[in-house]
Amino acid sequence: MRNHFLKNILLMAVLLLLSLLVFTTAAANSPEKQRIFDNAELLNESEVRKLEALAKKYGAKRDTDFIILTTNNEEGQDTKELTQDFYDQQAPGYDKPNGNTVILTLDMKNRNVYVVGFYKAKKYLNDERADLVRKKITPDLADGNYDKAFQSFIKTSSKYMGFRPGVNPDNILFNGWFQIIASLVIALAAVGIMAFNTGGKVTVNARTYHDQKNTKVKQRKDQYIRTKTTKRKKPSNNSSGGSAGSGGGGTTKSGHSHSGSMGKF
């Protein structure tokens, strides 16, 4: 009976080791998820590998795939439609196919740059934030610093997604240096107040030099000056304020809605 029990334990151990070996081999042979689609060949192999690693790192942090798509767009397709078709066909998404995704499309034919966010990214990288990301990377794109611009796209998009919706991520109150300086100013002010209060109590007041016997009120006079109020009509403000970049959000042919911002570079 004891020998039979030991044989079963040994058999289970062997099966477990074989299962782990098969799983490890399959994982090693499975292709790594692609996030950088440099169809316009703007990057070298080293830059692509670094961007892939960067996108993977920040993607895990935000549960979102960060995708870069460059194209020569030889067919002259609309940049927005091209991006939507890419999302439908390639089905990127960190959590599932056609899931949480941010895409940067660089259309070399039309000189368009398009930043879009799907699902979680649609909420945390809305049209306004996508517009901020696009504007930050446009100068580098215009100068041909594509690798630098793509790195900035991934890092900035991830940073903005760390703020709750409705908050301006570029507010100076969220700047690290500003917070440090403000803390130092507050600390110095507190120390100064404490140092001032340790100088002893002031005993001199208004009564110290007041002669109650010889001081009298000789004359009191009240004079009313007539005031005149003029009413003016407040001018109306007809300005509607700024708006996000053109080619904003939309919905793909498969029904996936997204945020977005498009502009030239």
C-alpha atoms as an extended CHARMM CRD file, in Angstrom:
* protein
*
       265  EXT
         1         1  MET       CA              0.0000000000        0.0000000000        0.0000000000  PROA      1               0.0000000000
         2         2  ARG       CA              2.8100000000        2.3410000000        0.9040000000  PROA      2               0.0000000000
         3         3  ASN       CA              4.7060000000        1.5370000000       -2.3110000000  PROA      3               0.0000000000
         4         4  HSD       CA              1.5790000000        2.2110000000       -4.3900000000  PROA      4               0.0000000000
         5         5  PHE       CA              1.1390000000        5.6150000000       -2.7280000000  PROA      5               0.0000000000
         6         6  LEU       CA              4.7880000000        6.5540000000       -3.3920000000  PROA      6               0.0000000000
         7         7  LYS       CA              4.4620000000        5.5400000000       -7.0390000000  PROA      7               0.0000000000
         8         8  ASN       CA              1.4210000000        7.8270000000       -7.4450000000  PROA      8               0.0000000000
         9         9  ILE       CA              3.2940000000       10.7310000000       -5.8740000000  PROA      9               0.0000000000
        10        10  LEU       CA              6.2760000000       10.1420000000       -8.1510000000  PROA      10              0.0000000000
        11        11  LEU       CA              4.0360000000        9.9250000000      -11.2140000000  PROA      11              0.0000000000
        12        12  MET       CA              2.3140000000       13.2150000000      -10.3340000000  PROA      12              0.0000000000
        13        13  ALA       CA              5.6820000000       14.9050000000       -9.8610000000  PROA      13              0.0000000000
        14        14  VAL       CA              6.9020000000       13.7080000000      -13.2530000000  PROA      14              0.0000000000
        15        15  LEU       CA              3.7080000000       14.9060000000      -14.9620000000  PROA      15              0.0000000000
        16        16  LEU       CA              4.0180000000       18.2990000000      -13.2660000000  PROA      16              0.0000000000
        17        17  LEU       CA              7.6280000000       18.6920000000      -14.4140000000  PROA      17              0.0000000000
        18        18  LEU       CA              6.6810000000       17.7220000000      -17.9850000000  PROA      18              0.0000000000
        19        19  SER       CA              3.8360000000       20.2590000000      -17.9740000000  PROA      19              0.0000000000
        20        20  LEU       CA              6.1550000000       23.0050000000      -16.7740000000  PROA      20              0.0000000000
        21        21  LEU       CA              8.7070000000       22.0920000000      -19.4370000000  PROA      21              0.0000000000
        22        22  VAL       CA              6.1190000000       22.2030000000      -22.2210000000  PROA      22              0.0000000000
        23        23  PHE       CA              4.7700000000       25.5400000000      -20.9790000000  PROA      23              0.0000000000
        24        24  THR       CA              8.2490000000       27.0660000000      -20.7270000000  PROA      24              0.0000000000
        25        25  THR       CA              9.1970000000       25.8690000000      -24.2130000000  PROA      25              0.0000000000
        26        26  ALA       CA              5.9810000000       27.2310000000      -25.7250000000  PROA      26              0.0000000000
        27        27  ALA       CA              6.4840000000       30.5900000000      -24.0180000000  PROA      27              0.0000000000
        28        28  ALA       CA             10.0700000000       30.7860000000      -25.2560000000  PROA      28              0.0000000000
        29        29  ASN       CA              9.0400000000       29.9990000000      -28.8360000000  PROA      29              0.0000000000
        30        30  SER       CA              5.9840000000       32.3080000000      -28.8850000000  PROA      30              0.0000000000
        31        31  PRO       CA              6.5860000000       35.6130000000      -30.6690000000  PROA      31              0.0000000000
        32        32  GLU       CA              6.8350000000       38.7790000000      -28.5410000000  PROA      32              0.0000000000
        33        33  LYS       CA              3.9430000000       41.1910000000      -28.9480000000  PROA      33              0.0000000000
        34        34  GLN       CA              4.7820000000       43.8620000000      -31.5110000000  PROA      34              0.0000000000
        35        35  ARG       CA              4.1680000000       47.4670000000      -30.5480000000  PROA      35              0.0000000000
        36        36  ILE       CA              6.3850000000       49.3890000000      -32.9810000000  PROA      36              0.0000000000
        37        37  PHE       CA              5.1990000000       49.2280000000      -36.6130000000  PROA      37              0.0000000000
        38        38  ASP       CA              7.8210000000       51.2640000000      -38.4730000000  PROA      38              0.0000000000
        39        39  ASN       CA              6.4820000000       50.7320000000      -41.9950000000  PROA      39              0.0000000000
        40        40  ALA       CA              8.0490000000       54.0210000000      -43.1680000000  PROA      40              0.0000000000
        41        41  GLU       CA             11.4970000000       52.7810000000      -41.9990000000  PROA      41              0.0000000000
        42        42  LEU       CA             12.3420000000       55.8610000000      -39.9420000000  PROA      42              0.0000000000
        43        43  LEU       CA             14.2080000000       53.9210000000      -37.2320000000  PROA      43              0.0000000000
        44        44  ASN       CA             17.1660000000       51.5570000000      -37.1090000000  PROA      44              0.0000000000
        45        45  GLU       CA             17.0100000000       48.1260000000      -35.4550000000  PROA      45              0.0000000000
        46        46  SER       CA             18.5390000000       49.3320000000      -32.1800000000  PROA      46              0.0000000000
        47        47  GLU       CA             15.9990000000       52.1490000000      -31.8710000000  PROA      47              0.0000000000
        48        48  VAL       CA             13.1230000000       49.7740000000      -32.5620000000  PROA      48              0.0000000000
        49        49  ARG       CA             14.3070000000       47.3570000000      -29.8390000000  PROA      49              0.0000000000
        50        50  LYS       CA             14.6380000000       50.1610000000      -27.2910000000  PROA      50              0.0000000000
        51        51  LEU       CA             11.2050000000       51.5390000000      -28.1470000000  PROA      51              0.0000000000
        52        52  GLU       CA              9.6700000000       48.0710000000      -27.9040000000  PROA      52              0.0000000000
        53        53  ALA       CA             11.1390000000       47.6650000000      -24.4090000000  PROA      53              0.0000000000
        54        54  LEU       CA              9.9920000000       51.1490000000      -23.4040000000  PROA      54              0.0000000000
        55        55  ALA       CA              6.4600000000       50.5520000000      -24.6660000000  PROA      55              0.0000000000
        56        56  LYS       CA              6.3240000000       47.2220000000      -22.8310000000  PROA      56              0.0000000000
        57        57  LYS       CA              7.5220000000       48.8070000000      -19.5660000000  PROA      57              0.0000000000
        58        58  TYR       CA              5.0590000000       51.6910000000      -19.5600000000  PROA      58              0.0000000000
        59        59  GLY       CA              2.2870000000       49.5130000000      -20.9610000000  PROA      59              0.0000000000
        60        60  ALA       CA              2.4850000000       47.2870000000      -17.8810000000  PROA      60              0.0000000000
        61        61  LYS       CA              2.3660000000       50.3850000000      -15.6760000000  PROA      61              0.0000000000
        62        62  ARG       CA             -0.8850000000       51.6610000000      -17.2360000000  PROA      62              0.0000000000
        63        63  ASP       CA             -2.4450000000       48.3700000000      -18.3960000000  PROA      63              0.0000000000
        64        64  THR       CA             -2.4200000000       49.8670000000      -21.8760000000  PROA      64              0.0000000000
        65        65  ASP       CA             -0.6410000000       49.0530000000      -25.1470000000  PROA      65              0.0000000000
        66        66  PHE       CA              1.4050000000       51.9720000000      -26.4880000000  PROA      66              0.0000000000
        67        67  ILE       CA              1.5740000000       51.5540000000      -30.2640000000  PROA      67              0.0000000000
        68        68  ILE       CA              3.6480000000       53.5000000000      -32.7970000000  PROA      68              0.0000000000
        69        69  LEU       CA              2.6450000000       53.2670000000      -36.4640000000  PROA      69              0.0000000000
        70        70  THR       CA              4.6290000000       54.9700000000      -39.2280000000  PROA      70              0.0000000000
        71        71  THR       CA              3.4780000000       54.7910000000      -42.8230000000  PROA      71              0.0000000000
        72        72  ASN       CA              4.2840000000       56.2310000000      -46.2400000000  PROA      72              0.0000000000
        73        73  ASN       CA              0.5650000000       55.8950000000      -47.0060000000  PROA      73              0.0000000000
        74        74  GLU       CA              1.1720000000       55.2340000000      -50.6820000000  PROA      74              0.0000000000
        75        75  GLU       CA             -2.5420000000       54.7530000000      -51.2860000000  PROA      75              0.0000000000
        76        76  GLY       CA             -3.3010000000       58.2410000000      -49.9610000000  PROA      76              0.0000000000
        77        77  GLN       CA             -5.7960000000       57.0190000000      -47.3740000000  PROA      77              0.0000000000
        78        78  ASP       CA             -7.2370000000       59.4100000000      -44.8110000000  PROA      78              0.0000000000
        79        79  THR       CA             -4.9660000000       59.3290000000      -41.7410000000  PROA      79              0.0000000000
        80        80  LYS       CA             -7.8380000000       58.9350000000      -39.2970000000  PROA      80              0.0000000000
        81        81  GLU       CA             -9.4160000000       56.1090000000      -41.3000000000  PROA      81              0.0000000000
        82        82  LEU       CA             -6.0160000000       54.4460000000      -41.7200000000  PROA      82              0.0000000000
        83        83  THR       CA             -5.5210000000       54.4250000000      -37.9390000000  PROA      83              0.0000000000
        84        84  GLN       CA             -8.9990000000       53.0830000000      -37.2600000000  PROA      84              0.0000000000
        85        85  ASP       CA             -8.5370000000       50.2570000000      -39.7890000000  PROA      85              0.0000000000
        86        86  PHE       CA             -5.1940000000       49.3800000000      -38.1930000000  PROA      86              0.0000000000
        87        87  TYR       CA             -6.8640000000       49.0640000000      -34.7860000000  PROA      87              0.0000000000
        88        88  ASP       CA             -9.6690000000       46.8950000000      -36.1660000000  PROA      88              0.0000000000
        89        89  GLN       CA             -7.3460000000       44.5820000000      -38.0980000000  PROA      89              0.0000000000
        90        90  GLN       CA             -4.3510000000       44.2870000000      -35.7420000000  PROA      90              0.0000000000
        91        91  ALA       CA             -6.5500000000       44.2100000000      -32.6160000000  PROA      91              0.0000000000
        92        92  PRO       CA             -3.9960000000       45.6050000000      -30.1260000000  PROA      92              0.0000000000
        93        93  GLY       CA             -4.8800000000       45.8600000000      -26.4490000000  PROA      93              0.0000000000
        94        94  TYR       CA             -3.1240000000       45.1970000000      -23.1730000000  PROA      94              0.0000000000
        95        95  ASP       CA             -6.1060000000       43.5750000000      -21.4680000000  PROA      95              0.0000000000
        96        96  LYS       CA             -7.6430000000       41.8710000000      -24.5170000000  PROA      96              0.0000000000
        97        97  PRO       CA             -7.7020000000       42.0790000000      -28.3280000000  PROA      97              0.0000000000
        98        98  ASN       CA             -9.1170000000       45.4860000000      -29.2600000000  PROA      98              0.0000000000
        99        99  GLY       CA             -8.6310000000       46.6750000000      -25.6920000000  PROA      99              0.0000000000
       100       100  ASN       CA             -6.8000000000       49.4760000000      -23.8780000000  PROA      100             0.0000000000
       101       101  THR       CA             -4.5610000000       51.1040000000      -26.4770000000  PROA      101             0.0000000000
       102       102  VAL       CA             -2.8520000000       54.3920000000      -27.3410000000  PROA      102             0.0000000000
       103       103  ILE       CA             -1.7120000000       54.7720000000      -30.9520000000  PROA      103             0.0000000000
       104       104  LEU       CA              0.6170000000       57.3310000000      -32.4840000000  PROA      104             0.0000000000
       105       105  THR       CA              0.2550000000       57.3610000000      -36.2700000000  PROA      105             0.0000000000
       106       106  LEU       CA              2.8430000000       59.1880000000      -38.3530000000  PROA      106             0.0000000000
       107       107  ASP       CA              1.6150000000       59.6820000000      -41.9330000000  PROA      107             0.0000000000
       108       108  MET       CA              4.6730000000       60.6980000000      -43.9460000000  PROA      108             0.0000000000
       109       109  LYS       CA              2.7200000000       61.3250000000      -47.1530000000  PROA      109             0.0000000000
       110       110  ASN       CA              0.3180000000       63.8440000000      -45.6540000000  PROA      110             0.0000000000
       111       111  ARG       CA              2.7310000000       64.9790000000      -42.8950000000  PROA      111             0.0000000000
       112       112  ASN       CA              0.0720000000       64.1910000000      -40.3000000000  PROA      112             0.0000000000
       113       113  VAL       CA              0.5930000000       63.0750000000      -36.7100000000  PROA      113             0.0000000000
       114       114  TYR       CA             -2.4010000000       61.4770000000      -35.0110000000  PROA      114             0.0000000000
       115       115  VAL       CA             -2.6590000000       60.4600000000      -31.3340000000  PROA      115             0.0000000000
       116       116  VAL       CA             -5.6520000000       58.3180000000      -30.3250000000  PROA      116             0.0000000000
       117       117  GLY       CA             -6.7980000000       56.4530000000      -27.2040000000  PROA      117             0.0000000000
       118       118  PHE       CA             -9.1100000000       53.4370000000      -26.9490000000  PROA      118             0.0000000000
       119       119  TYR       CA            -11.1310000000       52.2880000000      -23.9160000000  PROA      119             0.0000000000
       120       120  LYS       CA             -9.1580000000       53.1220000000      -20.7280000000  PROA      120             0.0000000000
       121       121  ALA       CA             -6.9420000000       55.4370000000      -22.7750000000  PROA      121             0.0000000000
       122       122  LYS       CA            -10.0210000000       57.1730000000      -24.1880000000  PROA      122             0.0000000000
       123       123  LYS       CA            -10.9370000000       58.1620000000      -20.6230000000  PROA      123             0.0000000000
       124       124  TYR       CA             -7.4740000000       59.0050000000      -19.2840000000  PROA      124             0.0000000000
       125       125  LEU       CA             -6.0440000000       60.3540000000      -22.5520000000  PROA      125             0.0000000000
       126       126  ASN       CA             -9.0280000000       62.2630000000      -23.8730000000  PROA      126             0.0000000000
       127       127  ASP       CA             -9.0020000000       64.7390000000      -26.7680000000  PROA      127             0.0000000000
       128       128  GLU       CA             -7.4880000000       67.5450000000      -24.6760000000  PROA      128             0.0000000000
       129       129  ARG       CA             -4.6840000000       65.4170000000      -23.2430000000  PROA      129             0.0000000000
       130       130  ALA       CA             -4.0260000000       63.8040000000      -26.6250000000  PROA      130             0.0000000000
       131       131  ASP       CA             -3.6980000000       67.3360000000      -27.9720000000  PROA      131             0.0000000000
       132       132  LEU       CA             -1.0810000000       68.1510000000      -25.3150000000  PROA      132             0.0000000000
       133       133  VAL       CA              0.9120000000       65.0060000000      -26.1550000000  PROA      133             0.0000000000
       134       134  ARG       CA              0.8080000000       65.7760000000      -29.8760000000  PROA      134             0.0000000000
       135       135  LYS       CA              2.0120000000       69.3460000000      -29.3730000000  PROA      135             0.0000000000
       136       136  LYS       CA              4.9090000000       68.2050000000      -27.1600000000  PROA      136             0.0000000000
       137       137  ILE       CA              6.3200000000       65.8010000000      -29.7510000000  PROA      137             0.0000000000
       138       138  THR       CA              5.6360000000       67.8360000000      -32.9190000000  PROA      138             0.0000000000
       139       139  PRO       CA              8.8580000000       69.9580000000      -32.7710000000  PROA      139             0.0000000000
       140       140  ASP       CA             11.0420000000       66.8210000000      -32.6690000000  PROA      140             0.0000000000
       141       141  LEU       CA              9.0400000000       65.2270000000      -35.4780000000  PROA      141             0.0000000000
       142       142  ALA       CA              9.4560000000       68.3430000000      -37.6000000000  PROA      142             0.0000000000
       143       143  ASP       CA             13.2280000000       68.2230000000      -37.0050000000  PROA      143             0.0000000000
       144       144  GLY       CA             13.3990000000       64.5340000000      -37.9180000000  PROA      144             0.0000000000
       145       145  ASN       CA             14.2100000000       63.4270000000      -34.3530000000  PROA      145             0.0000000000
       146       146  TYR       CA             11.8150000000       60.5020000000      -34.6090000000  PROA      146             0.0000000000
       147       147  ASP       CA             13.3320000000       58.2730000000      -31.9220000000  PROA      147             0.0000000000
       148       148  LYS       CA             13.2870000000       61.1130000000      -29.3880000000  PROA      148             0.0000000000
       149       149  ALA       CA              9.7160000000       62.0550000000      -30.3180000000  PROA      149             0.0000000000
       150       150  PHE       CA              8.5170000000       58.4500000000      -29.9880000000  PROA      150             0.0000000000
       151       151  GLN       CA             10.1270000000       58.0690000000      -26.5730000000  PROA      151             0.0000000000
       152       152  SER       CA              8.4830000000       61.3070000000      -25.4580000000  PROA      152             0.0000000000
       153       153  PHE       CA              5.1340000000       60.0540000000      -26.7700000000  PROA      153             0.0000000000
       154       154  ILE       CA              5.2760000000       56.8850000000      -24.6640000000  PROA      154             0.0000000000
       155       155  LYS       CA              6.5070000000       58.5720000000      -21.4750000000  PROA      155             0.0000000000
       156       156  THR       CA              4.2080000000       61.6010000000      -21.6950000000  PROA      156             0.0000000000
       157       157  SER       CA              1.1230000000       59.5360000000      -22.5280000000  PROA      157             0.0000000000
       158       158  SER       CA              1.8380000000       57.2470000000      -19.5870000000  PROA      158             0.0000000000
       159       159  LYS       CA              2.4100000000       60.2340000000      -17.2850000000  PROA      159             0.0000000000
       160       160  TYR       CA             -0.8730000000       61.8990000000      -18.2740000000  PROA      160             0.0000000000
       161       161  MET       CA             -2.7980000000       58.6560000000      -17.7530000000  PROA      161             0.0000000000
       162       162  GLY       CA             -1.6700000000       58.7610000000      -14.1210000000  PROA      162             0.0000000000
       163       163  PHE       CA             -3.9070000000       61.7800000000      -13.4320000000  PROA      163             0.0000000000
       164       164  ARG       CA             -7.6120000000       61.4390000000      -12.7820000000  PROA      164             0.0000000000
       165       165  PRO       CA             -9.9130000000       62.6630000000      -15.5830000000  PROA      165             0.0000000000
       166       166  GLY       CA            -10.7020000000       66.3770000000      -15.5240000000  PROA      166             0.0000000000
       167       167  VAL       CA             -7.3090000000       67.4190000000      -14.1120000000  PROA      167             0.0000000000
       168       168  ASN       CA             -4.8120000000       69.4170000000      -16.1830000000  PROA      168             0.0000000000
       169       169  PRO       CA             -1.6250000000       67.2730000000      -16.0440000000  PROA      169             0.0000000000
       170       170  ASP       CA              0.5240000000       70.2970000000      -16.9540000000  PROA      170             0.0000000000
       171       171  ASN       CA             -0.6560000000       72.3130000000      -13.9380000000  PROA      171             0.0000000000
       172       172  ILE       CA              2.4000000000       73.7830000000      -12.1790000000  PROA      172             0.0000000000
       173       173  LEU       CA              1.1240000000       72.4140000000       -8.8560000000  PROA      173             0.0000000000
       174       174  PHE       CA              1.9960000000       68.9210000000      -10.1040000000  PROA      174             0.0000000000
       175       175  ASN       CA              5.5420000000       69.9190000000      -11.0430000000  PROA      175             0.0000000000
       176       176  GLY       CA              8.1140000000       68.2090000000       -8.8040000000  PROA      176             0.0000000000
       177       177  TRP       CA             10.4830000000       71.1850000000       -8.6070000000  PROA      177             0.0000000000
       178       178  PHE       CA              7.6340000000       73.5440000000       -7.7760000000  PROA      178             0.0000000000
       179       179  GLN       CA              6.5290000000       71.2880000000       -4.9320000000  PROA      179             0.0000000000
       180       180  ILE       CA             10.0730000000       71.1600000000       -3.5130000000  PROA      180             0.0000000000
       181       181  ILE       CA             10.5090000000       74.9490000000       -3.6930000000  PROA      181             0.0000000000
       182       182  ALA       CA              7.0650000000       75.5600000000       -2.1720000000  PROA      182             0.0000000000
       183       183  SER       CA              7.8890000000       73.1890000000        0.6960000000  PROA      183             0.0000000000
       184       184  LEU       CA             11.1630000000       75.0240000000        1.3670000000  PROA      184             0.0000000000
       185       185  VAL       CA              9.4420000000       78.4260000000        1.3510000000  PROA      185             0.0000000000
       186       186  ILE       CA              6.7850000000       77.2080000000        3.8010000000  PROA      186             0.0000000000
       187       187  ALA       CA              9.4520000000       75.6900000000        6.0720000000  PROA      187             0.0000000000
       188       188  LEU       CA             11.5270000000       78.9000000000        6.0580000000  PROA      188             0.0000000000
       189       189  ALA       CA              8.4530000000       80.9960000000        6.7680000000  PROA      189             0.0000000000
       190       190  ALA       CA              7.5400000000       78.7720000000        9.7330000000  PROA      190             0.0000000000
       191       191  VAL       CA             11.0790000000       79.0440000000       11.1330000000  PROA      191             0.0000000000
       192       192  GLY       CA             11.0270000000       82.8300000000       10.6950000000  PROA      192             0.0000000000
       193       193  ILE       CA              7.7080000000       83.1570000000       12.5490000000  PROA      193             0.0000000000
       194       194  MET       CA              8.9810000000       81.0240000000       15.4390000000  PROA      194             0.0000000000
       195       195  ALA       CA             12.2190000000       83.0380000000       15.6330000000  PROA      195             0.0000000000
       196       196  PHE       CA             10.2820000000       86.3130000000       15.6940000000  PROA      196             0.0000000000
       197       197  ASN       CA              8.0010000000       85.1280000000       18.5000000000  PROA      197             0.0000000000
       198       198  THR       CA             10.9490000000       84.1650000000       20.7150000000  PROA      198             0.0000000000
       199       199  GLY       CA             12.1360000000       87.8020000000       20.9440000000  PROA      199             0.0000000000
       200       200  GLY       CA             10.1360000000       88.5510000000       24.1320000000  PROA      200             0.0000000000
       201       201  LYS       CA              6.7540000000       90.0990000000       24.8110000000  PROA      201             0.0000000000
       202       202  VAL       CA              6.1920000000       93.7270000000       23.8270000000  PROA      202             0.0000000000
       203       203  THR       CA              4.8780000000       95.7560000000       26.8180000000  PROA      203             0.0000000000
       204       204  VAL       CA              4.6090000000       99.1950000000       25.1670000000  PROA      204             0.0000000000
       205       205  ASN       CA              1.0980000000      100.0710000000       23.9170000000  PROA      205             0.0000000000
       206       206  ALA       CA             -1.0230000000      103.1230000000       23.0840000000  PROA      206             0.0000000000
       207       207  ARG       CA             -1.6050000000      103.9890000000       26.7420000000  PROA      207             0.0000000000
       208       208  THR       CA              2.1290000000      104.1470000000       27.5960000000  PROA      208             0.0000000000
       209       209  TYR       CA              2.5600000000      107.7890000000       26.4560000000  PROA      209             0.0000000000
       210       210  HSD       CA             -1.0670000000      108.8870000000       26.8370000000  PROA      210             0.0000000000
       211       211  ASP       CA             -1.6900000000      111.7840000000       29.2720000000  PROA      211             0.0000000000
       212       212  GLN       CA             -5.2560000000      111.2260000000       30.4260000000  PROA      212             0.0000000000
       213       213  LYS       CA             -5.3450000000      114.4610000000       32.5260000000  PROA      213             0.0000000000
       214       214  ASN       CA             -4.2940000000      116.9320000000       29.8310000000  PROA      214             0.0000000000
       215       215  THR       CA             -5.6920000000      115.1980000000       26.7590000000  PROA      215             0.0000000000
       216       216  LYS       CA             -9.1870000000      116.2820000000       25.7800000000  PROA      216             0.0000000000
       217       217  VAL       CA            -11.3000000000      116.3130000000       22.6650000000  PROA      217             0.0000000000
       218       218  LYS       CA            -11.6780000000      120.0140000000       21.7680000000  PROA      218             0.0000000000
       219       219  GLN       CA            -13.8670000000      119.8190000000       18.6970000000  PROA      219             0.0000000000
       220       220  ARG       CA            -15.6980000000      117.1850000000       16.6890000000  PROA      220             0.0000000000
       221       221  LYS       CA            -16.9670000000      117.7640000000       13.1890000000  PROA      221             0.0000000000
       222       222  ASP       CA            -18.6670000000      115.3630000000       10.7730000000  PROA      222             0.0000000000
       223       223  GLN       CA            -18.8470000000      116.3050000000        7.1320000000  PROA      223             0.0000000000
       224       224  TYR       CA            -20.8480000000      114.3130000000        4.5850000000  PROA      224             0.0000000000
       225       225  ILE       CA            -19.5070000000      114.2010000000        1.0480000000  PROA      225             0.0000000000
       226       226  ARG       CA            -22.1040000000      113.3320000000       -1.5490000000  PROA      226             0.0000000000
       227       227  THR       CA            -21.2170000000      110.2310000000       -3.5660000000  PROA      227             0.0000000000
       228       228  LYS       CA            -22.2550000000      109.6280000000       -7.1260000000  PROA      228             0.0000000000
       229       229  THR       CA            -22.6400000000      106.1430000000       -8.6640000000  PROA      229             0.0000000000
       230       230  THR       CA            -22.4400000000      105.5860000000      -12.4000000000  PROA      230             0.0000000000
       231       231  LYS       CA            -23.7540000000      102.3320000000      -13.8790000000  PROA      231             0.0000000000
       232       232  ARG       CA            -22.0460000000      100.8010000000      -16.9040000000  PROA      232             0.0000000000
       233       233  LYS       CA            -23.1590000000       97.8380000000      -18.9220000000  PROA      233             0.0000000000
       234       234  LYS       CA            -20.7440000000       94.9020000000      -18.6420000000  PROA      234             0.0000000000
       235       235  PRO       CA            -19.5090000000       93.8420000000      -22.1140000000  PROA      235             0.0000000000
       236       236  SER       CA            -20.4880000000       90.3220000000      -23.0740000000  PROA      236             0.0000000000
       237       237  ASN       CA            -17.8380000000       87.6980000000      -23.7400000000  PROA      237             0.0000000000
       238       238  ASN       CA            -18.5680000000       85.9570000000      -27.0130000000  PROA      238             0.0000000000
       239       239  SER       CA            -15.3240000000       84.0010000000      -27.2410000000  PROA      239             0.0000000000
       240       240  SER       CA            -15.7960000000       80.2510000000      -27.1120000000  PROA      240             0.0000000000
       241       241  GLY       CA            -12.2870000000       79.3790000000      -25.9000000000  PROA      241             0.0000000000
       242       242  GLY       CA             -9.7090000000       77.0820000000      -27.4020000000  PROA      242             0.0000000000
       243       243  SER       CA            -10.3840000000       73.6330000000      -28.8080000000  PROA      243             0.0000000000
       244       244  ALA       CA             -8.4170000000       70.4410000000      -29.3080000000  PROA      244             0.0000000000
       245       245  GLY       CA             -6.5710000000       69.6740000000      -32.5110000000  PROA      245             0.0000000000
       246       246  SER       CA             -8.4580000000       68.6290000000      -35.6150000000  PROA      246             0.0000000000
       247       247  GLY       CA             -9.3820000000       65.0470000000      -36.4130000000  PROA      247             0.0000000000
       248       248  GLY       CA            -10.2730000000       64.2050000000      -32.8050000000  PROA      248             0.0000000000
       249       249  GLY       CA            -12.1340000000       61.1460000000      -31.5800000000  PROA      249             0.0000000000
       250       250  GLY       CA            -14.4630000000       58.8980000000      -33.5050000000  PROA      250             0.0000000000
       251       251  THR       CA            -15.5770000000       55.2980000000      -33.9800000000  PROA      251             0.0000000000
       252       252  THR       CA            -13.9870000000       52.5410000000      -36.0610000000  PROA      252             0.0000000000
       253       253  LYS       CA            -15.8940000000       50.4390000000      -38.5730000000  PROA      253             0.0000000000
       254       254  SER       CA            -16.0770000000       47.6800000000      -35.9560000000  PROA      254             0.0000000000
       255       255  GLY       CA            -17.6430000000       50.0260000000      -33.4120000000  PROA      255             0.0000000000
       256       256  HSD       CA            -14.6500000000       50.8930000000      -31.2040000000  PROA      256             0.0000000000
       257       257  SER       CA            -14.8630000000       54.5280000000      -30.0740000000  PROA      257             0.0000000000
       258       258  HSD       CA            -11.7480000000       56.5480000000      -29.3010000000  PROA      258             0.0000000000
       259       259  SER       CA            -10.3600000000       59.9530000000      -28.3800000000  PROA      259             0.0000000000
       260       260  GLY       CA             -7.8460000000       61.7230000000      -30.6020000000  PROA      260             0.0000000000
       261       261  SER       CA             -5.8950000000       64.7420000000      -31.8070000000  PROA      261             0.0000000000
       262       262  MET       CA             -4.4120000000       65.3400000000      -35.2600000000  PROA      262             0.0000000000
       263       263  GLY       CA             -2.0260000000       67.9490000000      -36.5960000000  PROA      263             0.0000000000
       264       264  LYS       CA              0.7960000000       68.6280000000      -39.0590000000  PROA      264             0.0000000000
       265       265  PHE       CA              4.5130000000       68.2430000000      -38.4220000000  PROA      265             0.0000000000
